[in-house]
Every structure is written in C-alpha cells, then in structure tokens.
Amino acid sequence: MECVAAVDDNSETPLLTVKDLNKRYGKGCPACETPEMLAGDDNRCPHCGSVWACIHVQFELYAGEILGVVGESGSGKSSVVKSLYFDEDVHSGVATISAYKGGKVNIFSESAQQKRYIRNYLMGMVYQNPLMGLKMSFSSGGNIAEKLIASGMYHVGNIRKRAGELLEHVDIPLSRMDERPKNFSGGMQQRVQISKALANNPPILLLDEVTTGLDLSVQARVLDLIRKIQREFEVATIVVSHDLGVIRMLADRTVVMRHGRIVEEGLTDQILEDPQRAYTQQLVHSLL
Ligand SMILES: Nc1ncnc2c1ncn2[C@@H]1O[C@H](COP(=O)(O)OP(=O)(O)OP(=O)(O)O)[C@@H](O)[C@H]1O
C-alpha cells in the first residue's frame, strides 16, 4: 500500500478540496445526461426519474474547522458526505486531501484498496442511523476494535486500552465496553459511533444528521460532546443537518444546498443573520 504524507499543518491550505462534484442516482436518459438539461433548477428528470443529487458542488474544508451543510430534505446534503466516504460512487468530480499524496490526487479516482486506506486513516463517518455505522452483534469495544484492526493494530491488550480510552472520551463507562450497542439508548449509540469514527485519529470527520431523531435533551448532550471532541481531537468536521439550530451551535462556516446545488455559503453567523438568497431567508425564518 502506498504511503501518504503527514497532515499538512499549514492552515491556509485546505485539508479537503472538493471541485465540481456531480452525483446522479438512476441510469439517466437522453433528457438528463447533464444536470443543465433539466428545466429550471429542478434536479429530477421527469422522463426517467433519475435525480442529480449533487450538481457542481464545490467547497473547501480547513484544518480544525467545522463546516455546516444545511438544506431541506432531499437537497443533496447526505449525498455529499456519502460520496466523500465512498459509500456512493460519483458521476464526476475531484476531491483532494492535503494529507494524502500531497493533495495532488483525486481520491474519487483511486483504487478500492486506496479508498479503504483513506476511509480507515483519513476519515471518520457518523451516520444518522446507527445501524449503518455500528455492527449491533459486536460489543461496543468490538466495534472500535474493527476499525483499529483495519489500520493494522493487532495486539489485543493495546486494542482494549485504546477502545477504553475512546469510549471514555464519549462518556461511555468502561464497564459497558463488552456490551452490544443494541442494548444502548439512541444517544449512547451515537456516542459509540463517534468514538469508532475517531479510532484512528483521522484528520477529517463526517457527521450526517447525527442528532436527528433524538430527544432534545439527548440531542443537546451529543452536540456538546461533538464540540468537546472536535476541540480535543482537532479534527476538521463536516456537519450535515437540516436543522439550522444544530448548524448554529456547531458550524464555523456553512454552505446551503438546494436541489443538489450550493446556493449560498459564508460564515455561519452571516448566513443566519443576513442571508442573501431567498431560499436561505426562508430556511432561517422557519427557525425563528
Ligand atoms: N439511493 C438512492 N437512490 C435514488 N435516489 C436517491 C438515493 N439516495 C438519495 N436519493 C435522492 O437524491 C436526492 C438527494 O438525497 P440526499 O439524501 O442526499 O438529500 P438530503 O439533503 O441529505 O436529504 P435527507 O436529509 O432527507 O436525507 C433526493 O432527491 C433523494 O431522493
């Protein structure tokens, strides 16, 4: 396996650069070969039902920051992070990571083996649905161990020590390390997912609607934890949420998506206090 460079600590250089990311679900037809062929700003083909979920998406993620991705349901937010984590193939686009081959290689074009490497060492992902991020038949410690083993750690004692440390970081008592997350509450399951995502100290963390569906008090605790963890691990984070309250609490900068496109971007305070686009204004007013 090819070696990668150390994390670039030059804060002026983006850690992650995404350019012209296009993702289509469905086979497409002559009427929707490119997103521009669809009428207006709609992203669904009326003929074949294919959806352009990401259209010319581009943004940068800098070391240590939290970037929010907000938009209504179906706007393409999850597709962005699923594409970056290789859960979904992209139609076209370029993504580079400064800590990977000097930021000179498009990760979407890499081999399956290199993509596994990137998933294991350079990114962590937390899904809205814990069933996607955790194996419910494994213990919590076993879930973390899976990630550690994938990165070449085989010593059982070391694995247990590291898993214990990670669980402590997310306030799961060590006494529950051997218990299956199936028995845990929703908030605890999300916390186990977060510890698993951070197992190999990745420079990039992807959070996809991680508090959606949780009770408000549980949500607040998970959000607090994310802020704490993000500071401690200094991990650049992309937070996907339809909830501007979550974005307000977490994100330094925010991009707003609609029908697969980024329609507005800026500092989160700016977006919330002085939204420029009508769509963002509607979103913000629905929060007030
Ligand atoms: N596996 C899939 N097959 C077909 N279409 C899909 C698939 N996944 C997503 N889509 C479509 O792609 C578009 C973007 O979906 P995506 O899940 O990225 O949006 P989202 O903004 O994250 O919304 P939500 O918060 O509801 O998940 C939607 O129109 C959705 O119906």
mmCIF file of C-alpha atoms and ligand atoms in Angstrom:
data_model
loop_
_atom_site.group_PDB
_atom_site.id
_atom_site.type_symbol
_atom_site.label_atom_id
_atom_site.label_comp_id
_atom_site.label_asym_id
_atom_site.label_seq_id
_atom_site.Cartn_x
_atom_site.Cartn_y
_atom_site.Cartn_z
ATOM 1 C CA MET A 1 0.000 0.000 0.000
ATOM 2 C CA GLU A 2 1.280 3.417 -0.896
ATOM 3 C CA CYS A 3 2.419 5.684 1.920
ATOM 4 C CA VAL A 4 0.886 9.099 2.435
ATOM 5 C CA ALA A 5 2.384 12.331 3.676
ATOM 6 C CA ALA A 6 1.842 13.686 7.170
ATOM 7 C CA VAL A 7 -1.074 16.041 7.792
ATOM 8 C CA ASP A 8 -0.341 19.435 6.313
ATOM 9 C CA ASP A 9 -0.378 21.886 9.232
ATOM 10 C CA ASN A 10 -0.449 24.970 7.024
ATOM 11 C CA SER A 11 -3.851 26.366 7.961
ATOM 12 C CA GLU A 12 -4.007 28.364 4.704
ATOM 13 C CA THR A 13 -4.036 25.161 2.715
ATOM 14 C CA PRO A 14 -7.404 23.428 2.695
ATOM 15 C CA LEU A 15 -7.317 19.977 4.197
ATOM 16 C CA LEU A 16 -10.024 18.879 1.804
ATOM 17 C CA THR A 17 -10.869 20.466 -1.528
ATOM 18 C CA VAL A 18 -13.968 19.406 -3.451
ATOM 19 C CA LYS A 19 -14.436 20.607 -7.016
ATOM 20 C CA ASP A 20 -17.313 20.110 -9.403
ATOM 21 C CA LEU A 21 -18.770 17.088 -7.632
ATOM 22 C CA ASN A 22 -21.675 15.601 -9.578
ATOM 23 C CA LYS A 23 -23.703 12.651 -8.352
ATOM 24 C CA ARG A 24 -26.671 11.152 -10.159
ATOM 25 C CA TYR A 25 -28.964 8.437 -8.850
ATOM 26 C CA GLY A 26 -30.553 6.455 -11.645
ATOM 27 C CA LYS A 27 -29.385 5.461 -15.093
ATOM 28 C CA GLY A 28 -30.241 8.761 -16.726
ATOM 29 C CA CYS A 29 -31.723 9.178 -20.185
ATOM 30 C CA PRO A 30 -31.128 11.448 -23.183
ATOM 31 C CA ALA A 31 -33.156 14.152 -21.399
ATOM 32 C CA CYS A 32 -30.891 14.310 -18.316
ATOM 33 C CA GLU A 33 -27.371 13.441 -19.417
ATOM 34 C CA THR A 34 -26.196 16.613 -17.717
ATOM 35 C CA PRO A 35 -27.961 18.484 -14.902
ATOM 36 C CA GLU A 36 -28.188 21.571 -17.133
ATOM 37 C CA MET A 37 -30.575 19.684 -19.414
ATOM 38 C CA LEU A 38 -33.250 19.678 -16.703
ATOM 39 C CA ALA A 39 -35.731 22.530 -16.696
ATOM 40 C CA GLY A 40 -35.378 25.336 -14.127
ATOM 41 C CA ASP A 41 -33.480 24.458 -11.008
ATOM 42 C CA ASP A 42 -35.188 21.086 -10.578
ATOM 43 C CA ASN A 43 -32.833 18.134 -10.243
ATOM 44 C CA ARG A 44 -35.226 15.257 -11.001
ATOM 45 C CA CYS A 45 -35.703 14.041 -14.547
ATOM 46 C CA PRO A 46 -39.433 13.975 -15.405
ATOM 47 C CA HIS A 47 -38.785 11.268 -18.039
ATOM 48 C CA CYS A 48 -36.723 8.618 -16.251
ATOM 49 C CA GLY A 49 -36.940 9.706 -12.597
ATOM 50 C CA SER A 50 -33.155 9.970 -12.183
ATOM 51 C CA VAL A 51 -32.009 12.560 -9.663
ATOM 52 C CA TRP A 52 -28.918 14.747 -9.849
ATOM 53 C CA ALA A 53 -28.306 14.793 -6.087
ATOM 54 C CA CYS A 54 -25.079 16.848 -6.298
ATOM 55 C CA ILE A 55 -24.546 19.402 -9.055
ATOM 56 C CA HIS A 56 -21.195 21.178 -9.442
ATOM 57 C CA VAL A 57 -20.700 21.059 -5.684
ATOM 58 C CA GLN A 58 -17.526 22.695 -4.532
ATOM 59 C CA PHE A 59 -16.127 23.763 -1.205
ATOM 60 C CA GLU A 60 -13.034 23.630 0.946
ATOM 61 C CA LEU A 61 -12.546 22.319 4.449
ATOM 62 C CA TYR A 62 -9.732 23.771 6.558
ATOM 63 C CA ALA A 63 -7.868 22.135 9.430
ATOM 64 C CA GLY A 64 -9.669 22.398 12.743
ATOM 65 C CA GLU A 65 -12.881 23.967 11.422
ATOM 66 C CA ILE A 66 -16.471 22.769 11.402
ATOM 67 C CA LEU A 67 -18.239 23.250 8.080
ATOM 68 C CA GLY A 68 -22.025 23.004 8.121
ATOM 69 C CA VAL A 69 -24.024 21.678 5.179
ATOM 70 C CA VAL A 70 -27.664 22.658 5.523
ATOM 71 C CA GLY A 71 -30.746 22.398 3.335
ATOM 72 C CA GLU A 72 -34.178 20.855 3.287
ATOM 73 C CA SER A 73 -34.725 17.114 2.968
ATOM 74 C CA GLY A 74 -33.620 15.855 -0.445
ATOM 75 C CA SER A 75 -31.326 18.813 -1.170
ATOM 76 C CA GLY A 76 -28.306 16.514 -1.524
ATOM 77 C CA LYS A 77 -26.501 17.012 1.796
ATOM 78 C CA SER A 78 -26.077 13.343 2.658
ATOM 79 C CA SER A 79 -25.027 12.544 -0.887
ATOM 80 C CA VAL A 80 -22.074 14.906 -0.495
ATOM 81 C CA VAL A 81 -20.665 13.147 2.573
ATOM 82 C CA LYS A 82 -21.580 9.660 1.336
ATOM 83 C CA SER A 83 -19.679 10.408 -1.867
ATOM 84 C CA LEU A 84 -16.671 11.634 0.101
ATOM 85 C CA TYR A 85 -16.721 8.498 2.260
ATOM 86 C CA PHE A 86 -17.064 6.343 -0.888
ATOM 87 C CA ASP A 87 -20.430 4.952 0.203
ATOM 88 C CA GLU A 88 -21.684 6.209 -3.154
ATOM 89 C CA ASP A 89 -19.891 6.422 -6.493
ATOM 90 C CA VAL A 90 -19.768 9.874 -8.003
ATOM 91 C CA HIS A 91 -20.612 10.693 -11.594
ATOM 92 C CA SER A 92 -17.707 13.130 -11.853
ATOM 93 C CA GLY A 93 -15.714 15.484 -9.705
ATOM 94 C CA VAL A 94 -12.442 15.972 -7.908
ATOM 95 C CA ALA A 95 -11.661 15.743 -4.209
ATOM 96 C CA THR A 96 -8.171 16.090 -2.806
ATOM 97 C CA ILE A 97 -6.873 15.786 0.747
ATOM 98 C CA SER A 98 -3.703 17.699 1.598
ATOM 99 C CA ALA A 99 -2.607 14.840 3.874
ATOM 100 C CA TYR A 100 -2.926 12.340 1.038
ATOM 101 C CA LYS A 101 -0.279 12.218 -1.672
ATOM 102 C CA GLY A 102 0.428 15.908 -1.205
ATOM 103 C CA GLY A 103 -3.135 16.826 -2.170
ATOM 104 C CA LYS A 104 -2.335 16.098 -5.800
ATOM 105 C CA VAL A 105 -4.506 13.047 -6.379
ATOM 106 C CA ASN A 106 -8.253 12.859 -6.960
ATOM 107 C CA ILE A 107 -9.469 10.448 -4.282
ATOM 108 C CA PHE A 108 -12.547 9.559 -6.355
ATOM 109 C CA SER A 109 -10.251 8.022 -8.995
ATOM 110 C CA GLU A 110 -8.262 5.912 -6.559
ATOM 111 C CA SER A 111 -8.326 2.097 -6.398
ATOM 112 C CA ALA A 112 -10.629 0.279 -3.974
ATOM 113 C CA GLN A 113 -7.586 -0.514 -1.827
ATOM 114 C CA GLN A 114 -6.541 3.151 -1.586
ATOM 115 C CA LYS A 115 -10.124 4.172 -0.856
ATOM 116 C CA ARG A 116 -10.139 1.700 2.035
ATOM 117 C CA TYR A 117 -6.925 3.280 3.259
ATOM 118 C CA ILE A 118 -8.475 6.762 3.118
ATOM 119 C CA ARG A 119 -11.580 5.546 4.987
ATOM 120 C CA ASN A 120 -9.507 3.868 7.656
ATOM 121 C CA TYR A 121 -6.853 6.508 8.258
ATOM 122 C CA LEU A 122 -8.048 9.858 6.993
ATOM 123 C CA MET A 123 -11.802 9.962 7.595
ATOM 124 C CA GLY A 124 -14.351 9.015 10.191
ATOM 125 C CA MET A 125 -18.070 8.889 9.476
ATOM 126 C CA VAL A 126 -21.064 9.020 11.799
ATOM 127 C CA TYR A 127 -24.445 8.200 10.265
ATOM 128 C CA GLN A 128 -27.919 9.283 11.305
ATOM 129 C CA ASN A 129 -28.852 5.625 11.536
ATOM 130 C CA PRO A 130 -26.559 3.794 13.984
ATOM 131 C CA LEU A 131 -27.271 0.558 12.091
ATOM 132 C CA MET A 132 -25.180 1.950 9.239
ATOM 133 C CA GLY A 133 -22.186 2.780 11.411
ATOM 134 C CA LEU A 134 -22.225 0.020 14.015
ATOM 135 C CA LYS A 135 -22.385 -3.751 13.980
ATOM 136 C CA MET A 136 -25.089 -4.418 16.541
ATOM 137 C CA SER A 137 -23.955 -8.013 17.056
ATOM 138 C CA PHE A 138 -20.469 -6.842 18.144
ATOM 139 C CA SER A 139 -19.709 -5.304 21.536
ATOM 140 C CA SER A 140 -19.019 -1.541 21.654
ATOM 141 C CA GLY A 141 -15.341 -2.301 22.178
ATOM 142 C CA GLY A 142 -15.511 -4.798 19.298
ATOM 143 C CA ASN A 143 -16.888 -2.109 17.001
ATOM 144 C CA ILE A 144 -13.936 0.137 17.764
ATOM 145 C CA ALA A 145 -11.553 -2.821 17.514
ATOM 146 C CA GLU A 146 -12.779 -3.463 13.975
ATOM 147 C CA LYS A 147 -11.560 -0.034 12.922
ATOM 148 C CA LEU A 148 -8.252 -0.384 14.820
ATOM 149 C CA ILE A 149 -7.570 -3.803 13.287
ATOM 150 C CA ALA A 150 -8.308 -2.397 9.822
ATOM 151 C CA SER A 151 -5.497 0.077 10.438
ATOM 152 C CA GLY A 152 -3.044 -2.647 11.463
ATOM 153 C CA MET A 153 -3.328 -2.764 15.257
ATOM 154 C CA TYR A 154 -3.430 -6.417 16.299
ATOM 155 C CA HIS A 155 -2.288 -6.528 19.950
ATOM 156 C CA VAL A 156 -5.401 -7.349 21.970
ATOM 157 C CA GLY A 157 -4.196 -5.503 25.067
ATOM 158 C CA ASN A 158 -3.445 -2.358 23.076
ATOM 159 C CA ILE A 159 -6.774 -2.574 21.260
ATOM 160 C CA ARG A 160 -8.717 -2.833 24.523
ATOM 161 C CA LYS A 161 -6.739 0.032 26.036
ATOM 162 C CA ARG A 162 -7.379 2.303 23.054
ATOM 163 C CA ALA A 163 -11.054 1.284 22.821
ATOM 164 C CA GLY A 164 -11.480 2.037 26.531
ATOM 165 C CA GLU A 165 -9.873 5.473 26.131
ATOM 166 C CA LEU A 166 -12.110 6.302 23.184
ATOM 167 C CA LEU A 167 -15.272 5.211 24.974
ATOM 168 C CA GLU A 168 -14.273 7.312 27.983
ATOM 169 C CA HIS A 169 -13.925 10.323 25.688
ATOM 170 C CA VAL A 170 -17.572 9.947 24.726
ATOM 171 C CA ASP A 171 -18.724 9.297 28.308
ATOM 172 C CA ILE A 172 -19.467 5.579 27.925
ATOM 173 C CA PRO A 173 -18.394 3.809 31.111
ATOM 174 C CA LEU A 174 -15.677 1.184 30.684
ATOM 175 C CA SER A 175 -17.964 -1.319 32.389
ATOM 176 C CA ARG A 176 -20.119 -1.255 29.233
ATOM 177 C CA MET A 177 -17.318 -1.847 26.746
ATOM 178 C CA ASP A 178 -18.245 -5.501 26.306
ATOM 179 C CA GLU A 179 -21.943 -4.800 25.907
ATOM 180 C CA ARG A 180 -23.574 -4.654 22.491
ATOM 181 C CA PRO A 181 -24.708 -1.209 21.368
ATOM 182 C CA LYS A 182 -28.044 -2.866 20.537
ATOM 183 C CA ASN A 183 -28.830 -2.519 24.266
ATOM 184 C CA PHE A 184 -27.864 1.168 24.351
ATOM 185 C CA SER A 185 -30.070 4.247 24.060
ATOM 186 C CA GLY A 186 -30.055 6.235 20.788
ATOM 187 C CA GLY A 187 -27.761 8.897 22.261
ATOM 188 C CA MET A 188 -25.308 6.280 23.527
ATOM 189 C CA GLN A 189 -25.276 4.538 20.157
ATOM 190 C CA GLN A 190 -24.359 7.837 18.511
ATOM 191 C CA ARG A 191 -21.590 8.302 21.054
ATOM 192 C CA VAL A 192 -20.194 4.837 20.284
ATOM 193 C CA GLN A 193 -20.331 5.689 16.575
ATOM 194 C CA ILE A 194 -18.387 8.895 17.262
ATOM 195 C CA SER A 195 -15.704 7.023 19.213
ATOM 196 C CA LYS A 196 -15.418 4.453 16.413
ATOM 197 C CA ALA A 197 -15.119 7.210 13.814
ATOM 198 C CA LEU A 198 -12.277 8.785 15.791
ATOM 199 C CA ALA A 199 -10.457 5.495 16.496
ATOM 200 C CA ASN A 200 -7.546 6.147 14.138
ATOM 201 C CA ASN A 201 -7.296 9.880 14.783
ATOM 202 C CA PRO A 202 -8.455 10.842 11.295
ATOM 203 C CA PRO A 203 -7.937 14.477 10.241
ATOM 204 C CA ILE A 204 -11.488 14.583 8.787
ATOM 205 C CA LEU A 205 -14.779 13.715 10.479
ATOM 206 C CA LEU A 206 -18.094 13.479 8.604
ATOM 207 C CA LEU A 207 -21.314 13.773 10.625
ATOM 208 C CA ASP A 208 -24.553 13.031 8.785
ATOM 209 C CA GLU A 209 -27.660 14.185 10.717
ATOM 210 C CA VAL A 210 -26.230 12.622 13.873
ATOM 211 C CA THR A 211 -28.766 14.125 16.269
ATOM 212 C CA THR A 212 -31.873 13.810 14.096
ATOM 213 C CA GLY A 213 -34.489 11.686 15.803
ATOM 214 C CA LEU A 214 -33.011 12.040 19.294
ATOM 215 C CA ASP A 215 -34.911 13.671 22.164
ATOM 216 C CA LEU A 216 -33.988 17.337 22.620
ATOM 217 C CA SER A 217 -32.067 16.796 25.864
ATOM 218 C CA VAL A 218 -30.168 13.856 24.370
ATOM 219 C CA GLN A 219 -29.509 15.930 21.261
ATOM 220 C CA ALA A 220 -28.013 18.731 23.366
ATOM 221 C CA ARG A 221 -25.691 16.286 25.095
ATOM 222 C CA VAL A 222 -24.472 14.798 21.804
ATOM 223 C CA LEU A 223 -23.928 18.290 20.347
ATOM 224 C CA ASP A 224 -21.915 19.326 23.423
ATOM 225 C CA LEU A 225 -19.870 16.195 23.063
ATOM 226 C CA ILE A 226 -19.182 16.871 19.385
ATOM 227 C CA ARG A 227 -17.886 20.341 20.236
ATOM 228 C CA LYS A 228 -15.676 18.959 23.005
ATOM 229 C CA ILE A 229 -14.344 16.106 20.870
ATOM 230 C CA GLN A 230 -13.748 18.390 17.903
ATOM 231 C CA ARG A 231 -11.575 20.653 20.046
ATOM 232 C CA GLU A 232 -9.721 17.790 21.720
ATOM 233 C CA PHE A 233 -9.022 15.847 18.539
ATOM 234 C CA GLU A 234 -8.606 18.993 16.389
ATOM 235 C CA VAL A 235 -10.451 17.204 13.643
ATOM 236 C CA ALA A 236 -11.815 19.124 10.672
ATOM 237 C CA THR A 237 -15.506 18.292 10.580
ATOM 238 C CA ILE A 238 -18.353 18.425 8.086
ATOM 239 C CA VAL A 239 -21.728 18.568 9.826
ATOM 240 C CA VAL A 240 -24.728 17.739 7.654
ATOM 241 C CA SER A 241 -28.060 18.810 9.110
ATOM 242 C CA HIS A 242 -31.455 20.041 8.007
ATOM 243 C CA ASP A 243 -31.627 21.789 11.395
ATOM 244 C CA LEU A 244 -30.226 25.320 11.481
ATOM 245 C CA GLY A 245 -30.176 25.112 15.292
ATOM 246 C CA VAL A 246 -27.573 22.347 15.034
ATOM 247 C CA ILE A 247 -25.630 24.310 12.424
ATOM 248 C CA ARG A 248 -25.771 27.446 14.571
ATOM 249 C CA MET A 249 -24.370 25.571 17.545
ATOM 250 C CA LEU A 250 -21.586 23.751 15.718
ATOM 251 C CA ALA A 251 -20.511 25.243 12.430
ATOM 252 C CA ASP A 252 -17.939 27.997 11.828
ATOM 253 C CA ARG A 253 -18.810 28.231 8.133
ATOM 254 C CA THR A 254 -21.877 26.933 6.333
ATOM 255 C CA VAL A 255 -22.922 26.011 2.827
ATOM 256 C CA VAL A 256 -26.620 25.951 1.970
ATOM 257 C CA MET A 257 -27.858 23.352 -0.522
ATOM 258 C CA ARG A 258 -30.995 23.249 -2.613
ATOM 259 C CA HIS A 259 -31.894 20.742 -5.334
ATOM 260 C CA GLY A 260 -28.331 19.412 -5.418
ATOM 261 C CA ARG A 261 -26.632 22.808 -5.696
ATOM 262 C CA ILE A 262 -24.823 25.022 -3.218
ATOM 263 C CA VAL A 263 -26.890 28.209 -3.284
ATOM 264 C CA GLU A 264 -25.163 30.202 -0.563
ATOM 265 C CA GLU A 265 -22.079 29.959 1.602
ATOM 266 C CA GLY A 266 -20.376 32.029 4.247
ATOM 267 C CA LEU A 267 -19.649 32.359 7.931
ATOM 268 C CA THR A 268 -22.475 30.720 9.866
ATOM 269 C CA ASP A 269 -23.291 33.967 11.710
ATOM 270 C CA GLN A 270 -23.538 35.799 8.397
ATOM 271 C CA ILE A 271 -25.770 33.126 6.899
ATOM 272 C CA LEU A 272 -28.058 33.203 9.927
ATOM 273 C CA GLU A 273 -28.159 36.948 10.453
ATOM 274 C CA ASP A 274 -28.030 38.237 6.910
ATOM 275 C CA PRO A 275 -29.000 35.516 4.443
ATOM 276 C CA GLN A 276 -28.701 36.719 0.867
ATOM 277 C CA ARG A 277 -30.695 34.166 -1.068
ATOM 278 C CA ALA A 278 -34.480 33.876 -0.794
ATOM 279 C CA TYR A 279 -34.203 30.152 -0.074
ATOM 280 C CA THR A 280 -31.818 30.721 2.841
ATOM 281 C CA GLN A 281 -34.044 33.516 4.132
ATOM 282 C CA GLN A 282 -36.960 31.065 4.174
ATOM 283 C CA LEU A 283 -34.872 28.463 5.996
ATOM 284 C CA VAL A 284 -33.706 30.988 8.576
ATOM 285 C CA HIS A 285 -37.191 32.378 9.121
ATOM 286 C CA SER A 286 -38.567 28.902 9.643
ATOM 287 C CA LEU A 287 -36.088 28.585 12.521
ATOM 288 C CA LEU A 288 -37.088 31.845 14.200
HETATM 289 N N1 LIG B 1 -30.066 5.509 -3.065
HETATM 290 C C1 LIG B 1 -30.783 6.422 -3.725
HETATM 291 N N2 LIG B 1 -31.427 6.086 -4.862
HETATM 292 C C2 LIG B 1 -32.136 7.002 -5.562
HETATM 293 N N3 LIG B 1 -32.263 8.291 -5.191
HETATM 294 C C3 LIG B 1 -31.641 8.678 -4.066
HETATM 295 C C4 LIG B 1 -30.877 7.762 -3.277
HETATM 296 N N4 LIG B 1 -30.373 8.435 -2.216
HETATM 297 C C5 LIG B 1 -30.807 9.704 -2.336
HETATM 298 N N5 LIG B 1 -31.560 9.853 -3.444
HETATM 299 C C6 LIG B 1 -32.195 11.095 -3.925
HETATM 300 O O1 LIG B 1 -31.171 12.083 -4.049
HETATM 301 C C7 LIG B 1 -31.640 13.350 -3.595
HETATM 302 C C8 LIG B 1 -30.704 13.836 -2.502
HETATM 303 O O2 LIG B 1 -30.823 12.948 -1.400
HETATM 304 P P1 LIG B 1 -29.950 13.150 -0.072
HETATM 305 O O3 LIG B 1 -30.274 12.036 0.867
HETATM 306 O O4 LIG B 1 -28.548 13.403 -0.435
HETATM 307 O O5 LIG B 1 -30.578 14.513 0.476
HETATM 308 P P2 LIG B 1 -30.523 15.132 1.917
HETATM 309 O O6 LIG B 1 -30.471 16.608 1.716
HETATM 310 O O7 LIG B 1 -29.446 14.525 2.709
HETATM 311 O O8 LIG B 1 -31.934 14.745 2.493
HETATM 312 P P3 LIG B 1 -32.316 13.911 3.810
HETATM 313 O O9 LIG B 1 -31.907 14.776 4.954
HETATM 314 O O10 LIG B 1 -33.786 13.709 3.700
HETATM 315 O O11 LIG B 1 -31.527 12.636 3.695
HETATM 316 C C9 LIG B 1 -33.071 13.136 -3.151
HETATM 317 O O12 LIG B 1 -33.921 13.504 -4.200
HETATM 318 C C10 LIG B 1 -33.157 11.653 -2.890
HETATM 319 O O13 LIG B 1 -34.465 11.178 -3.119
#
